[in-house]
Amino acid sequence: MMIGNLGGQLSVASKIAFDRGAKVTHFDTVEQALSALRAGRGADLIMAEYRLDLESLVIALDMERISVPVVACGVEADARGAAQAIKAGAREFIPLPPDPDMIAAVLEAVADDDRPMIASDEAMMRVVQLADQIAASEASVLITGESGVGKEVMARYVHKKSRRSTAPFISVNCAAIPENLLESELFGHEKGAFTGAVARRIGKFEEADGGTLLLDEISEMDARLQAKLLRAIQEREIDRVGGNKPIKVNIRILATSNRDLAQAVRDGIFREDLLYRLNVVNLRIPPLRDRIKDALTMAEYFVEKYSLANGFQKKILSDDAKVRISSHTWPGNVRELENAMHRAVLLSPDNVIGPDAIRQPDGLAPVAASTAALSATGNPVVDAATQSAQSVSQSMVGRTVADVEQGLILETLDHCLGNRTHAANILGISIRTLRNKLKAYSEAGIDVPAPGEIREAG
């Protein structure tokens, strides 16, 4: 959403944002924009001319419990004007005429709806296949997984595959919105419902009517709101804050969580009946360390994306860089991988990205292979296996990723005398993933050591 009239410069910014895939609405005044927000025309971001009364805008948003960030912009604004805009409550200041890369960066900070579903690894393909099976249904879906694995990307994928794909997809981050704002954000409110409620406000449930509502990080929702949400799901109707008349809604609910909700139920912080309502189908997205093929495919996608975004000729990953990517555990998952590939594009001196360009956020230390990242454990068997695995990594170039992975797993298992738990810890993968891989190797006729054994030389 853009507010103001800057002699065409805001229109230029609107066109850049539109070309980057954003949906843009434009209003001349703050009051017009507020009226649209109250009517349920939601926004992920407000870009407003800095000479407008931004302080009144921010205060109105706060008093009316409308959660949306404000970014100030202006032509030939001096440092004082920019500082005053920030003081008034704007998150950032953008000079105009607009820089396309800066507009793109702002859009990327508030939206994540242009990510393709990348699934080439068997572990992820099983999840996508399940999503395909249930997408056309009306079932509520709980999408779980570690932070950064791509839960919202999966939610958007389910929506696009559903019969509601042409209707709205509305996302609410339950962890990012304070409790006193979240109720109005979800259910809306009536005029006079509380101090500052100067007009009726349509909430996300009504905004999503006919489409899909994503409740992102639902584990962070307050217990009182959980009860109201449960009723909304059961009855397919909501009550605005301060309202006395229920409103029918036709939506499909998707929810995400990076926490174990079953444990949250046992801890008394999440309603068991709500969990049952949400968890009709569970799509559990594996961490990136358990889907190495996807890590490589995503890395190539991000390299191409950020080569284009930064005006470079398309760069490519060297074989050594691919080995580095496949051997890192990526504790931050896709989010960490994306940032690392963006840095690699910027830091590589030519069009071929080597392993030295894949660095930590400080731009100095390289990301570590999972084996190299481990310190001494005090266990001579485990430490010997770690050293051996490190030496194996030196001779990886020229081999396929699958071959490197198989060799690394079996060599590590040898030096752990077949101990699956120790080997999994060294490799940075789950014991379940290790057992599945070893089963596949055995079925292919490959000698896999049993606990307490090593493979026969040959």
Tab-separated table of C-alpha atoms in Angstrom:
chain	number	residue	atom	x	y	z
A	1	MET	CA	0.000	0.000	0.000
A	2	MET	CA	1.339	3.439	-0.972
A	3	ILE	CA	0.147	6.812	0.351
A	4	GLY	CA	0.879	10.250	-1.049
A	5	ASN	CA	1.465	12.139	-4.261
A	6	LEU	CA	5.066	12.730	-5.272
A	7	GLY	CA	4.785	13.989	-8.811
A	8	GLY	CA	4.950	10.530	-10.289
A	9	GLN	CA	7.829	9.169	-8.223
A	10	LEU	CA	5.532	7.080	-6.027
A	11	SER	CA	3.922	5.737	-9.194
A	12	VAL	CA	7.383	4.713	-10.392
A	13	ALA	CA	7.958	2.925	-7.073
A	14	SER	CA	4.534	1.273	-7.437
A	15	LYS	CA	5.424	0.018	-10.909
A	16	ILE	CA	8.751	-1.386	-9.692
A	17	ALA	CA	6.991	-3.156	-6.831
A	18	PHE	CA	4.310	-4.455	-9.209
A	19	ASP	CA	6.949	-5.735	-11.633
A	20	ARG	CA	8.586	-7.569	-8.710
A	21	GLY	CA	5.328	-9.439	-8.053
A	22	ALA	CA	3.730	-7.251	-5.366
A	23	LYS	CA	0.071	-6.290	-5.273
A	24	VAL	CA	-0.027	-2.488	-4.972
A	25	THR	CA	-2.807	-0.102	-3.960
A	26	HIS	CA	-2.391	3.672	-3.894
A	27	PHE	CA	-4.168	6.317	-1.818
A	28	ASP	CA	-3.711	10.079	-1.729
A	29	THR	CA	-4.408	10.543	1.990
A	30	VAL	CA	-3.834	8.758	5.274
A	31	GLU	CA	-7.566	8.621	5.981
A	32	GLN	CA	-8.278	6.906	2.662
A	33	ALA	CA	-5.651	4.275	3.477
A	34	LEU	CA	-7.040	3.738	6.987
A	35	SER	CA	-10.558	3.306	5.585
A	36	ALA	CA	-9.286	0.621	3.207
A	37	LEU	CA	-7.521	-1.214	6.019
A	38	ARG	CA	-10.629	-1.086	8.212
A	39	ALA	CA	-12.660	-2.542	5.332
A	40	GLY	CA	-10.417	-5.605	5.177
A	41	ARG	CA	-8.165	-4.583	2.306
A	42	GLY	CA	-5.090	-5.833	4.105
A	43	ALA	CA	-1.501	-4.805	3.483
A	44	ASP	CA	1.888	-6.289	4.335
A	45	LEU	CA	3.536	-2.864	4.122
A	46	ILE	CA	2.615	0.829	3.952
A	47	MET	CA	4.973	3.102	1.981
A	48	ALA	CA	4.057	6.712	2.809
A	49	GLU	CA	5.403	10.109	1.712
A	50	TYR	CA	7.441	11.447	4.604
A	51	ARG	CA	5.755	14.874	4.674
A	52	LEU	CA	2.425	13.296	5.599
A	53	ASP	CA	1.389	13.129	9.248
A	54	LEU	CA	3.145	9.806	9.829
A	55	GLU	CA	2.893	10.104	13.589
A	56	SER	CA	-0.909	10.256	13.393
A	57	LEU	CA	-0.896	7.298	10.976
A	58	VAL	CA	1.246	5.167	13.289
A	59	ILE	CA	-0.841	6.147	16.336
A	60	ALA	CA	-4.075	5.323	14.488
A	61	LEU	CA	-2.738	1.917	13.436
A	62	ASP	CA	-1.720	1.210	17.016
A	63	MET	CA	-4.976	2.431	18.596
A	64	GLU	CA	-7.123	0.577	16.074
A	65	ARG	CA	-5.017	-2.577	16.488
A	66	ILE	CA	-3.954	-2.783	12.853
A	67	SER	CA	-0.576	-4.480	12.597
A	68	VAL	CA	1.305	-3.306	9.486
A	69	PRO	CA	4.783	-1.707	9.222
A	70	VAL	CA	5.209	1.801	7.814
A	71	VAL	CA	8.126	2.819	5.563
A	72	ALA	CA	8.650	6.516	4.795
A	73	CYS	CA	9.827	7.761	1.403
A	74	GLY	CA	10.525	11.121	-0.177
A	75	VAL	CA	12.147	13.155	-2.946
A	76	GLU	CA	15.283	15.112	-2.025
A	77	ALA	CA	14.653	14.587	1.681
A	78	ASP	CA	17.423	15.769	3.969
A	79	ALA	CA	18.783	13.812	6.911
A	80	ARG	CA	16.574	15.757	9.310
A	81	GLY	CA	13.410	14.861	7.397
A	82	ALA	CA	14.369	11.206	7.291
A	83	ALA	CA	15.163	11.223	11.014
A	84	GLN	CA	11.817	12.843	11.824
A	85	ALA	CA	10.011	10.157	9.819
A	86	ILE	CA	11.773	7.437	11.803
A	87	LYS	CA	11.006	9.276	15.045
A	88	ALA	CA	7.329	9.418	14.018
A	89	GLY	CA	7.279	5.612	13.864
A	90	ALA	CA	8.387	4.639	10.360
A	91	ARG	CA	10.524	1.495	10.219
A	92	GLU	CA	12.754	2.687	7.370
A	93	PHE	CA	13.281	5.617	5.024
A	94	ILE	CA	13.634	5.145	1.246
A	95	PRO	CA	14.844	8.036	-0.934
A	96	LEU	CA	13.087	8.709	-4.228
A	97	PRO	CA	13.515	8.379	-7.204
A	98	PRO	CA	13.399	4.712	-6.193
A	99	ASP	CA	16.210	2.249	-6.616
A	100	PRO	CA	14.803	-1.059	-7.936
A	101	ASP	CA	17.110	-3.175	-5.755
A	102	MET	CA	16.093	-1.245	-2.646
A	103	ILE	CA	12.395	-1.690	-3.447
A	104	ALA	CA	13.042	-5.385	-3.999
A	105	ALA	CA	14.837	-5.674	-0.663
A	106	VAL	CA	11.928	-4.035	1.164
A	107	LEU	CA	9.444	-6.339	-0.530
A	108	GLU	CA	11.512	-9.411	0.321
A	109	ALA	CA	11.568	-8.331	3.969
A	110	VAL	CA	7.767	-8.450	4.229
A	111	ALA	CA	6.773	-11.138	1.746
A	112	ASP	CA	7.759	-14.689	0.964
A	113	ASP	CA	5.247	-15.685	-1.679
A	114	ASP	CA	7.485	-16.037	-4.736
A	115	ARG	CA	9.468	-19.073	-3.625
A	116	PRO	CA	9.059	-22.136	-5.809
A	117	MET	CA	8.456	-25.513	-4.229
A	118	ILE	CA	11.811	-27.263	-4.690
A	119	ALA	CA	11.682	-30.975	-3.973
A	120	SER	CA	14.117	-33.380	-5.577
A	121	ASP	CA	15.175	-35.279	-2.450
A	122	GLU	CA	13.127	-38.378	-1.672
A	123	ALA	CA	12.449	-37.222	1.904
A	124	MET	CA	10.836	-34.001	0.686
A	125	MET	CA	9.104	-35.530	-2.306
A	126	ARG	CA	7.115	-37.773	0.043
A	127	VAL	CA	5.820	-34.674	1.827
A	128	VAL	CA	4.936	-32.973	-1.467
A	129	GLN	CA	3.103	-36.084	-2.655
A	130	LEU	CA	1.018	-36.067	0.526
A	131	ALA	CA	0.332	-32.360	0.035
A	132	ASP	CA	-0.841	-33.069	-3.520
A	133	GLN	CA	-3.211	-35.758	-2.233
A	134	ILE	CA	-4.931	-33.574	0.340
A	135	ALA	CA	-4.721	-30.136	-1.322
A	136	ALA	CA	-8.141	-30.339	-2.977
A	137	SER	CA	-9.886	-31.288	0.280
A	138	GLU	CA	-11.272	-28.933	2.919
A	139	ALA	CA	-9.221	-30.537	5.701
A	140	SER	CA	-7.272	-28.358	8.100
A	141	VAL	CA	-3.528	-28.905	7.747
A	142	LEU	CA	-0.774	-28.540	10.339
A	143	ILE	CA	2.637	-27.907	8.778
A	144	THR	CA	5.530	-28.597	11.147
A	145	GLY	CA	9.301	-28.427	11.008
A	146	GLU	CA	12.296	-26.513	12.277
A	147	SER	CA	12.562	-22.772	11.821
A	148	GLY	CA	13.541	-21.850	8.277
A	149	VAL	CA	12.581	-25.110	6.524
A	150	GLY	CA	9.936	-23.452	4.319
A	151	LYS	CA	6.636	-24.015	6.109
A	152	GLU	CA	4.968	-20.958	4.560
A	153	VAL	CA	6.180	-22.003	1.115
A	154	MET	CA	4.417	-25.326	1.672
A	155	ALA	CA	1.265	-23.548	2.857
A	156	ARG	CA	1.160	-21.442	-0.308
A	157	TYR	CA	1.759	-24.587	-2.368
A	158	VAL	CA	-1.247	-26.311	-0.757
A	159	HIS	CA	-3.402	-23.236	-1.417
A	160	LYS	CA	-2.362	-23.020	-5.075
A	161	LYS	CA	-3.201	-26.713	-5.530
A	162	SER	CA	-6.573	-26.373	-3.800
A	163	ARG	CA	-10.021	-25.550	-5.155
A	164	ARG	CA	-9.647	-22.170	-3.442
A	165	SER	CA	-6.576	-21.185	-5.471
A	166	THR	CA	-8.272	-18.207	-7.128
A	167	ALA	CA	-9.537	-16.887	-3.765
A	168	PRO	CA	-7.454	-14.980	-1.171
A	169	PHE	CA	-4.514	-16.503	0.684
A	170	ILE	CA	-4.116	-14.569	3.934
A	171	SER	CA	-1.227	-15.158	6.343
A	172	VAL	CA	-1.041	-14.054	9.969
A	173	ASN	CA	2.163	-14.454	11.995
A	174	CYS	CA	0.887	-15.238	15.488
A	175	ALA	CA	4.371	-14.844	16.981
A	176	ALA	CA	5.030	-11.395	15.504
A	177	ILE	CA	1.809	-9.671	16.578
A	178	PRO	CA	1.281	-8.743	20.243
A	179	GLU	CA	-1.584	-10.492	22.003
A	180	ASN	CA	-3.649	-7.308	22.403
A	181	LEU	CA	-3.465	-6.732	18.627
A	182	LEU	CA	-3.852	-10.312	17.436
A	183	GLU	CA	-7.524	-10.663	18.373
A	184	SER	CA	-8.517	-7.652	16.256
A	185	GLU	CA	-6.138	-8.765	13.510
A	186	LEU	CA	-7.915	-12.116	13.278
A	187	PHE	CA	-11.523	-11.325	14.093
A	188	GLY	CA	-11.852	-7.578	13.519
A	189	HIS	CA	-13.728	-5.201	15.802
A	190	GLU	CA	-16.760	-2.948	15.959
A	191	LYS	CA	-16.711	0.799	16.347
A	192	GLY	CA	-16.367	1.693	20.018
A	193	ALA	CA	-15.241	-1.813	21.027
A	194	PHE	CA	-12.284	-0.258	22.853
A	195	THR	CA	-10.575	3.103	23.187
A	196	GLY	CA	-9.299	4.013	19.734
A	197	ALA	CA	-11.788	1.880	17.803
A	198	VAL	CA	-13.145	4.823	15.782
A	199	ALA	CA	-14.598	2.616	13.047
A	200	ARG	CA	-15.476	-0.979	12.274
A	201	ARG	CA	-12.442	-3.048	11.241
A	202	ILE	CA	-12.630	-6.253	9.178
A	203	GLY	CA	-10.254	-8.970	10.411
A	204	LYS	CA	-8.272	-11.623	8.581
A	205	PHE	CA	-10.994	-14.269	8.902
A	206	GLU	CA	-13.385	-12.119	6.891
A	207	GLU	CA	-10.628	-10.965	4.545
A	208	ALA	CA	-9.868	-14.613	3.747
A	209	ASP	CA	-13.538	-15.533	3.200
A	210	GLY	CA	-13.762	-18.052	0.381
A	211	GLY	CA	-10.025	-18.696	0.504
A	212	THR	CA	-7.298	-19.892	2.852
A	213	LEU	CA	-6.121	-18.503	6.186
A	214	LEU	CA	-2.615	-19.408	7.342
A	215	LEU	CA	-1.961	-19.141	11.072
A	216	ASP	CA	1.824	-18.993	11.134
A	217	GLU	CA	3.563	-20.168	14.342
A	218	ILE	CA	0.243	-20.902	16.023
A	219	SER	CA	2.004	-22.343	19.074
A	220	GLU	CA	2.617	-18.743	20.210
A	221	MET	CA	-1.085	-17.911	20.450
A	222	ASP	CA	-2.472	-17.011	23.875
A	223	ALA	CA	-4.766	-19.589	25.541
A	224	ARG	CA	-7.777	-17.228	25.527
A	225	LEU	CA	-7.489	-16.686	21.791
A	226	GLN	CA	-7.055	-20.419	21.275
A	227	ALA	CA	-10.557	-20.925	22.700
A	228	LYS	CA	-12.019	-18.293	20.364
A	229	LEU	CA	-10.174	-19.803	17.411
A	230	LEU	CA	-11.484	-23.270	18.243
A	231	ARG	CA	-15.067	-22.003	18.159
A	232	ALA	CA	-14.432	-20.223	14.851
A	233	ILE	CA	-13.130	-23.440	13.282
A	234	GLN	CA	-15.916	-25.592	14.701
A	235	GLU	CA	-18.827	-23.277	13.947
A	236	ARG	CA	-17.442	-21.601	10.824
A	237	GLU	CA	-18.382	-18.267	12.302
A	238	ILE	CA	-16.637	-15.498	14.203
A	239	ASP	CA	-17.455	-12.672	16.585
A	240	ARG	CA	-15.812	-9.324	16.024
A	241	VAL	CA	-14.401	-7.726	19.162
A	242	GLY	CA	-17.286	-5.745	20.659
A	243	GLY	CA	-19.790	-7.385	18.329
A	244	ASN	CA	-23.045	-9.105	19.297
A	245	LYS	CA	-23.834	-10.859	16.055
A	246	PRO	CA	-21.901	-13.904	14.765
A	247	ILE	CA	-20.565	-13.690	11.199
A	248	LYS	CA	-20.386	-16.747	8.963
A	249	VAL	CA	-17.063	-17.362	7.214
A	250	ASN	CA	-16.046	-19.890	4.587
A	251	ILE	CA	-12.329	-20.510	4.882
A	252	ARG	CA	-9.802	-23.293	5.033
A	253	ILE	CA	-7.364	-23.207	7.928
A	254	LEU	CA	-3.675	-23.991	7.571
A	255	ALA	CA	-1.322	-23.636	10.540
A	256	THR	CA	2.422	-23.908	11.085
A	257	SER	CA	4.560	-24.584	14.139
A	258	ASN	CA	8.249	-25.135	14.801
A	259	ARG	CA	7.419	-26.498	18.251
A	260	ASP	CA	6.150	-29.925	19.320
A	261	LEU	CA	2.468	-29.143	19.876
A	262	ALA	CA	1.829	-32.498	21.533
A	263	GLN	CA	4.429	-31.541	24.132
A	264	ALA	CA	2.854	-28.074	24.388
A	265	VAL	CA	-0.447	-29.800	25.192
A	266	ARG	CA	1.268	-31.836	27.922
A	267	ASP	CA	2.828	-28.628	29.247
A	268	GLY	CA	-0.620	-27.051	29.460
A	269	ILE	CA	0.093	-24.182	27.059
A	270	PHE	CA	-1.831	-25.446	24.032
A	271	ARG	CA	-5.380	-26.791	23.855
A	272	GLU	CA	-5.634	-30.459	22.987
A	273	ASP	CA	-9.026	-30.011	21.273
A	274	LEU	CA	-7.577	-27.252	19.083
A	275	LEU	CA	-4.646	-29.472	18.130
A	276	TYR	CA	-7.073	-32.176	17.002
A	277	ARG	CA	-9.003	-29.642	14.914
A	278	LEU	CA	-5.867	-28.337	13.227
A	279	ASN	CA	-3.994	-31.598	12.815
A	280	VAL	CA	-6.358	-33.412	10.444
A	281	VAL	CA	-3.320	-33.798	8.196
A	282	ASN	CA	0.258	-33.177	9.301
A	283	LEU	CA	2.859	-32.157	6.728
A	284	ARG	CA	6.213	-32.487	8.468
A	285	ILE	CA	8.983	-30.798	6.483
A	286	PRO	CA	12.397	-32.408	7.053
A	287	PRO	CA	15.352	-30.184	7.971
A	288	LEU	CA	17.716	-29.342	5.148
A	289	ARG	CA	20.436	-31.612	6.550
A	290	ASP	CA	18.141	-34.567	5.796
A	291	ARG	CA	17.537	-33.551	2.157
A	292	ILE	CA	20.918	-32.834	0.624
A	293	LYS	CA	19.653	-33.006	-2.971
A	294	ASP	CA	17.254	-30.177	-2.210
A	295	ALA	CA	20.062	-28.160	-0.629
A	296	LEU	CA	22.055	-28.324	-3.862
A	297	THR	CA	19.049	-27.555	-6.067
A	298	MET	CA	18.063	-24.616	-3.858
A	299	ALA	CA	21.623	-23.345	-3.781
A	300	GLU	CA	21.688	-23.193	-7.575
A	301	TYR	CA	18.287	-21.443	-7.581
A	302	PHE	CA	19.467	-18.803	-5.086
A	303	VAL	CA	22.739	-18.259	-6.952
A	304	GLU	CA	20.814	-17.559	-10.153
A	305	LYS	CA	18.320	-15.347	-8.307
A	306	TYR	CA	20.945	-13.173	-6.627
A	307	SER	CA	23.178	-13.035	-9.691
A	308	LEU	CA	20.246	-11.460	-11.531
A	309	ALA	CA	19.234	-9.229	-8.606
A	310	ASN	CA	22.755	-7.796	-8.324
A	311	GLY	CA	23.249	-7.240	-12.056
A	312	PHE	CA	25.835	-9.999	-12.521
A	313	GLN	CA	26.185	-12.511	-15.291
A	314	LYS	CA	24.711	-15.797	-14.087
A	315	LYS	CA	27.192	-17.455	-11.731
A	316	ILE	CA	27.613	-21.191	-11.169
A	317	LEU	CA	28.770	-23.354	-8.283
A	318	SER	CA	32.018	-25.281	-8.634
A	319	ASP	CA	32.156	-28.968	-7.744
A	320	ASP	CA	34.092	-28.109	-4.586
A	321	ALA	CA	31.411	-25.590	-3.610
A	322	LYS	CA	28.729	-28.238	-4.074
A	323	VAL	CA	30.658	-30.579	-1.791
A	324	ARG	CA	30.871	-27.819	0.829
A	325	ILE	CA	27.104	-27.250	0.576
A	326	SER	CA	26.268	-30.949	0.841
A	327	SER	CA	28.543	-31.464	3.854
A	328	HIS	CA	27.311	-28.496	5.926
A	329	THR	CA	24.460	-29.198	8.375
A	330	TRP	CA	22.620	-25.884	7.732
A	331	PRO	CA	21.164	-25.430	11.221
A	332	GLY	CA	19.261	-22.369	9.936
A	333	ASN	CA	17.853	-24.494	7.100
A	334	VAL	CA	16.688	-22.811	3.874
A	335	ARG	CA	16.942	-19.322	5.373
A	336	GLU	CA	20.620	-19.852	6.224
A	337	LEU	CA	21.324	-21.419	2.831
A	338	GLU	CA	19.731	-18.506	0.986
A	339	ASN	CA	21.762	-15.938	2.883
A	340	ALA	CA	24.958	-17.941	2.330
A	341	MET	CA	24.331	-18.133	-1.425
A	342	HIS	CA	23.594	-14.395	-1.583
A	343	ARG	CA	26.944	-13.728	0.130
A	344	ALA	CA	28.694	-16.193	-2.165
A	345	VAL	CA	27.407	-14.346	-5.235
A	346	LEU	CA	28.735	-11.075	-3.829
A	347	LEU	CA	32.076	-12.458	-2.630
A	348	SER	CA	33.095	-14.668	-5.559
A	349	PRO	CA	35.608	-12.803	-7.759
A	350	ASP	CA	34.454	-14.427	-10.994
A	351	ASN	CA	31.504	-16.342	-12.424
A	352	VAL	CA	32.448	-19.650	-10.797
A	353	ILE	CA	31.705	-19.777	-7.076
A	354	GLY	CA	34.291	-21.753	-5.137
A	355	PRO	CA	33.989	-23.110	-1.580
A	356	ASP	CA	35.927	-20.179	-0.114
A	357	ALA	CA	33.076	-17.821	-1.091
A	358	ILE	CA	30.557	-19.775	1.009
A	359	ARG	CA	31.107	-17.967	4.276
A	360	GLN	CA	29.538	-17.180	7.612
A	361	PRO	CA	27.552	-13.907	8.032
A	362	ASP	CA	30.700	-12.000	9.035
A	363	GLY	CA	32.057	-12.664	5.553
A	364	LEU	CA	35.303	-14.016	6.987
A	365	ALA	CA	34.946	-17.578	8.269
A	366	PRO	CA	33.837	-20.222	5.764
A	367	VAL	CA	30.860	-22.392	6.600
A	368	ALA	CA	32.123	-25.624	8.092
A	369	ALA	CA	31.560	-29.150	6.896
A	370	SER	CA	29.631	-31.084	9.528
A	371	THR	CA	32.622	-33.219	10.463
A	372	ALA	CA	35.036	-30.303	10.655
A	373	ALA	CA	32.642	-28.334	12.834
A	374	LEU	CA	32.832	-30.865	15.655
A	375	SER	CA	35.225	-30.453	18.536
A	376	ALA	CA	36.883	-33.364	20.330
A	377	THR	CA	34.393	-35.480	22.245
A	378	GLY	CA	36.814	-37.259	24.538
A	379	ASN	CA	35.758	-40.578	23.033
A	380	PRO	CA	38.724	-42.036	21.108
A	381	VAL	CA	36.503	-44.012	18.748
A	382	VAL	CA	34.366	-40.980	17.864
A	383	ASP	CA	37.358	-38.634	17.553
A	384	ALA	CA	39.201	-41.074	15.301
A	385	ALA	CA	36.128	-41.314	13.100
A	386	THR	CA	35.926	-37.526	12.909
A	387	GLN	CA	39.567	-37.265	11.795
A	388	SER	CA	39.082	-39.993	9.241
A	389	ALA	CA	35.955	-38.356	7.841
A	390	GLN	CA	37.860	-35.078	7.488
A	391	SER	CA	40.606	-36.777	5.505
A	392	VAL	CA	38.062	-38.470	3.271
A	393	SER	CA	36.609	-35.048	2.356
A	394	GLN	CA	39.917	-34.053	0.724
A	395	SER	CA	39.421	-36.565	-2.086
A	396	MET	CA	35.824	-35.768	-3.038
A	397	VAL	CA	36.359	-33.761	-6.210
A	398	GLY	CA	35.252	-35.551	-9.377
A	399	ARG	CA	32.788	-37.835	-7.646
A	400	THR	CA	28.996	-37.567	-7.600
A	401	VAL	CA	27.316	-36.222	-4.482
A	402	ALA	CA	25.557	-39.587	-3.921
A	403	ASP	CA	28.884	-41.421	-4.170
A	404	VAL	CA	30.584	-38.985	-1.794
A	405	GLU	CA	27.734	-39.289	0.679
A	406	GLN	CA	27.761	-43.085	0.586
A	407	GLY	CA	31.516	-43.262	1.038
A	408	LEU	CA	31.482	-40.771	3.898
A	409	ILE	CA	28.701	-42.612	5.715
A	410	LEU	CA	30.281	-46.046	5.381
A	411	GLU	CA	33.799	-44.868	6.287
A	412	THR	CA	32.444	-43.073	9.346
A	413	LEU	CA	30.465	-46.177	10.328
A	414	ASP	CA	33.597	-48.321	9.984
A	415	HIS	CA	35.542	-46.164	12.401
A	416	CYS	CA	32.619	-46.149	14.845
A	417	LEU	CA	32.717	-49.965	14.767
A	418	GLY	CA	29.208	-49.987	13.380
A	419	ASN	CA	27.776	-47.761	16.144
A	420	ARG	CA	24.853	-45.990	14.427
A	421	THR	CA	24.356	-43.342	17.097
A	422	HIS	CA	27.995	-42.187	17.095
A	423	ALA	CA	28.082	-42.171	13.296
A	424	ALA	CA	24.875	-40.135	13.030
A	425	ASN	CA	26.244	-37.556	15.483
A	426	ILE	CA	29.461	-37.170	13.525
A	427	LEU	CA	27.654	-36.937	10.187
A	428	GLY	CA	25.181	-34.386	11.540
A	429	ILE	CA	22.095	-36.379	10.506
A	430	SER	CA	19.339	-38.067	12.466
A	431	ILE	CA	19.657	-41.725	13.454
A	432	ARG	CA	16.478	-42.407	11.464
A	433	THR	CA	17.965	-40.896	8.310
A	434	LEU	CA	21.154	-42.928	8.778
A	435	ARG	CA	19.221	-46.178	9.216
A	436	ASN	CA	17.145	-45.479	6.087
A	437	LYS	CA	20.285	-44.854	4.036
A	438	LEU	CA	21.989	-47.990	5.370
A	439	LYS	CA	18.899	-50.034	4.532
A	440	ALA	CA	18.987	-48.713	0.966
A	441	TYR	CA	22.691	-49.583	0.687
A	442	SER	CA	22.068	-53.144	1.949
A	443	GLU	CA	19.207	-53.642	-0.509
A	444	ALA	CA	21.577	-52.535	-3.282
A	445	GLY	CA	24.018	-55.288	-2.274
A	446	ILE	CA	26.519	-53.029	-0.495
A	447	ASP	CA	28.277	-54.408	2.596
A	448	VAL	CA	27.087	-52.488	5.662
A	449	PRO	CA	28.843	-53.198	8.994
A	450	ALA	CA	26.707	-54.429	11.866
A	451	PRO	CA	27.197	-52.890	15.342
A	452	GLY	CA	30.632	-53.922	16.641
A	453	GLU	CA	31.958	-54.707	13.147
A	454	ILE	CA	33.781	-53.059	10.286
A	455	ARG	CA	33.507	-53.939	6.595
A	456	GLU	CA	35.796	-56.529	5.141
A	457	ALA	CA	38.627	-55.110	3.091
A	458	GLY	CA	38.256	-55.712	-0.549
